[in-house]
Amino acid sequence: FEIQEVFKGDPQGFLAHALDSFLHNFPTVMFISLPFLALVLKLLYVRRRKYHYVNHVIFMVHTYIFIYLLLLFSFLAGELGDRTGWSIWAWLVNGLLLWGLAYLYLSMRRFYGQSAGKTLVKLSLFLVLSLFVLTFVFGSYFVYTVLKV
């Protein structure tokens, strides 16, 4: 009832406000998801006793820093592509995303010290499980954002 009173039947305004609030709090949601993704890594490397949960958290912090920098450059390149109309910027965004996957693979391989095949399998599992975790966390936070309006 409060939502209807504030937006007076304007679904476009409500959706725009909820989406803006959600995007504004994107770093908070990423911070909330960090321990869950570290838990996914802990489960993937459960047989490696020398790695404790804190090691996975530290690895994820470094990965998140890289992801934030990658997103910054991707958004910058996308904005430059929109303003200039040059297609080279779209190629740069795609290259940055591929570089991000390669970086994640290499960082997991170096940090955990496993073979290329095991690392590729665990990276694939990590990405699939991360998709589920991030969908749940982002979905929950979006519902919270909508109800908080």
Short mmCIF file of C-alpha atoms in Angstrom, two decimals, residues 7-143:
data_model
loop_
_atom_site.label_atom_id
_atom_site.label_comp_id
_atom_site.label_asym_id
_atom_site.label_seq_id
_atom_site.Cartn_x
_atom_site.Cartn_y
_atom_site.Cartn_z
CA PHE A 7 4.23 6.11 -6.86
CA LYS A 8 0.47 6.54 -7.40
CA GLY A 9 0.15 3.74 -9.97
CA ASP A 10 3.27 4.68 -11.95
CA PRO A 11 4.96 1.30 -12.54
CA GLN A 12 7.67 2.85 -14.74
CA GLY A 13 8.67 5.28 -12.00
CA PHE A 14 8.63 2.56 -9.39
CA LEU A 15 10.78 0.24 -11.51
CA ALA A 16 13.22 3.04 -12.34
CA HIS A 17 13.54 3.96 -8.66
CA ALA A 18 14.00 0.34 -7.55
CA LEU A 19 16.60 -0.31 -10.25
CA ASP A 20 18.48 2.89 -9.40
CA SER A 21 18.51 1.98 -5.72
CA PHE A 22 19.67 -1.54 -6.54
CA LEU A 23 22.52 -0.34 -8.79
CA HIS A 24 23.54 2.22 -6.19
CA ASN A 25 23.97 -0.59 -3.66
CA PHE A 26 25.74 -3.00 -6.05
CA PRO A 27 29.04 -2.92 -4.08
CA THR A 28 27.17 -3.76 -0.88
CA VAL A 29 25.59 -6.79 -2.51
CA MET A 30 28.97 -7.90 -3.84
CA PHE A 31 30.40 -7.56 -0.34
CA ILE A 32 27.56 -9.67 1.05
CA SER A 33 28.18 -12.35 -1.59
CA LEU A 34 31.93 -12.59 -0.87
CA PRO A 35 31.76 -15.06 2.06
CA PHE A 36 29.31 -17.26 0.15
CA LEU A 37 31.63 -17.48 -2.84
CA ALA A 38 34.55 -18.21 -0.52
CA LEU A 39 32.46 -21.05 0.88
CA VAL A 40 31.98 -22.38 -2.66
CA LEU A 41 35.78 -22.38 -3.06
CA LYS A 42 36.15 -24.11 0.30
CA LEU A 43 33.79 -26.84 -0.89
CA LEU A 44 35.65 -27.21 -4.20
CA TYR A 45 38.99 -27.54 -2.42
CA VAL A 46 37.79 -29.49 0.63
CA ARG A 47 40.45 -32.17 0.19
CA ARG A 48 43.26 -29.59 0.21
CA ARG A 49 43.79 -29.32 3.98
CA LYS A 50 46.40 -26.56 3.79
CA TYR A 51 43.78 -24.03 2.69
CA HIS A 52 41.50 -22.71 5.37
CA TYR A 53 38.36 -20.67 4.84
CA VAL A 54 40.31 -17.45 5.39
CA ASN A 55 42.62 -18.33 2.49
CA HIS A 56 39.62 -18.58 0.20
CA VAL A 57 38.24 -15.27 1.50
CA ILE A 58 41.56 -13.54 0.77
CA PHE A 59 41.62 -15.08 -2.70
CA MET A 60 38.08 -13.80 -3.31
CA VAL A 61 38.99 -10.30 -2.09
CA HIS A 62 41.79 -10.16 -4.65
CA THR A 63 39.45 -11.52 -7.31
CA TYR A 64 36.79 -8.94 -6.43
CA ILE A 65 39.32 -6.12 -6.72
CA PHE A 66 40.22 -7.36 -10.18
CA ILE A 67 36.54 -7.67 -11.13
CA TYR A 68 35.85 -4.09 -10.00
CA LEU A 69 38.75 -2.79 -12.08
CA LEU A 70 37.62 -4.87 -15.04
CA LEU A 71 34.06 -3.55 -14.73
CA LEU A 72 35.36 0.01 -14.48
CA PHE A 73 37.31 -0.32 -17.73
CA SER A 74 34.44 -2.19 -19.41
CA PHE A 75 31.93 0.53 -18.51
CA LEU A 76 34.39 3.20 -19.63
CA ALA A 77 34.97 1.45 -22.96
CA GLY A 78 31.22 0.91 -23.40
CA GLU A 79 30.53 4.58 -22.72
CA LEU A 80 33.24 5.64 -25.15
CA GLY A 81 31.75 3.29 -27.74
CA ASP A 82 28.31 4.85 -27.24
CA ARG A 83 29.66 8.38 -27.55
CA THR A 84 32.01 7.85 -30.49
CA GLY A 85 30.12 5.14 -32.37
CA TRP A 86 33.35 3.25 -33.01
CA SER A 87 33.00 -0.52 -32.90
CA ILE A 88 36.55 -0.96 -31.59
CA TRP A 89 35.26 -0.19 -28.09
CA ALA A 90 32.82 -3.11 -28.23
CA TRP A 91 35.72 -5.36 -29.21
CA LEU A 92 37.69 -3.99 -26.28
CA VAL A 93 34.84 -4.80 -23.87
CA ASN A 94 34.69 -8.37 -25.18
CA GLY A 95 38.46 -8.66 -24.90
CA LEU A 96 38.35 -7.43 -21.32
CA LEU A 97 35.75 -10.04 -20.42
CA LEU A 98 37.83 -12.82 -22.00
CA TRP A 99 40.90 -11.50 -20.20
CA GLY A 100 38.93 -11.65 -16.95
CA LEU A 101 38.15 -15.33 -17.46
CA ALA A 102 41.78 -16.05 -18.36
CA TYR A 103 42.94 -14.15 -15.29
CA LEU A 104 40.60 -16.09 -13.02
CA TYR A 105 41.83 -19.37 -14.48
CA LEU A 106 45.50 -18.41 -14.08
CA SER A 107 45.03 -17.04 -10.58
CA MET A 108 43.25 -20.22 -9.44
CA ARG A 109 45.95 -22.34 -11.04
CA ARG A 110 48.76 -20.44 -9.36
CA PHE A 111 47.09 -20.04 -5.98
CA TYR A 112 45.88 -23.62 -5.57
CA GLY A 113 48.74 -25.24 -7.50
CA GLN A 114 46.74 -27.86 -9.36
CA SER A 115 47.02 -29.15 -12.91
CA ALA A 116 45.48 -27.35 -15.86
CA GLY A 117 42.68 -29.90 -16.23
CA LYS A 118 41.67 -29.88 -12.58
CA THR A 119 41.78 -26.11 -12.51
CA LEU A 120 39.59 -25.88 -15.61
CA VAL A 121 37.03 -28.28 -14.13
CA LYS A 122 37.01 -26.46 -10.80
CA LEU A 123 36.78 -23.08 -12.52
CA SER A 124 33.77 -24.32 -14.50
CA LEU A 125 32.11 -25.65 -11.34
CA PHE A 126 32.94 -22.43 -9.51
CA LEU A 127 31.38 -20.31 -12.25
CA VAL A 128 28.18 -22.40 -12.31
CA LEU A 129 27.85 -22.45 -8.53
CA SER A 130 28.68 -18.73 -8.37
CA LEU A 131 25.86 -18.06 -10.80
CA PHE A 132 23.42 -19.73 -8.41
CA VAL A 133 24.83 -17.96 -5.35
CA LEU A 134 24.87 -14.54 -7.02
CA THR A 135 21.37 -15.04 -8.42
CA PHE A 136 20.10 -15.83 -4.93
CA VAL A 137 21.94 -12.94 -3.26
CA PHE A 138 21.09 -10.38 -5.93
CA GLY A 139 17.48 -11.62 -6.15
CA SER A 140 17.07 -11.43 -2.37
CA TYR A 141 18.54 -7.95 -2.29
CA PHE A 142 16.36 -6.80 -5.18
CA VAL A 143 13.25 -8.04 -3.36
#
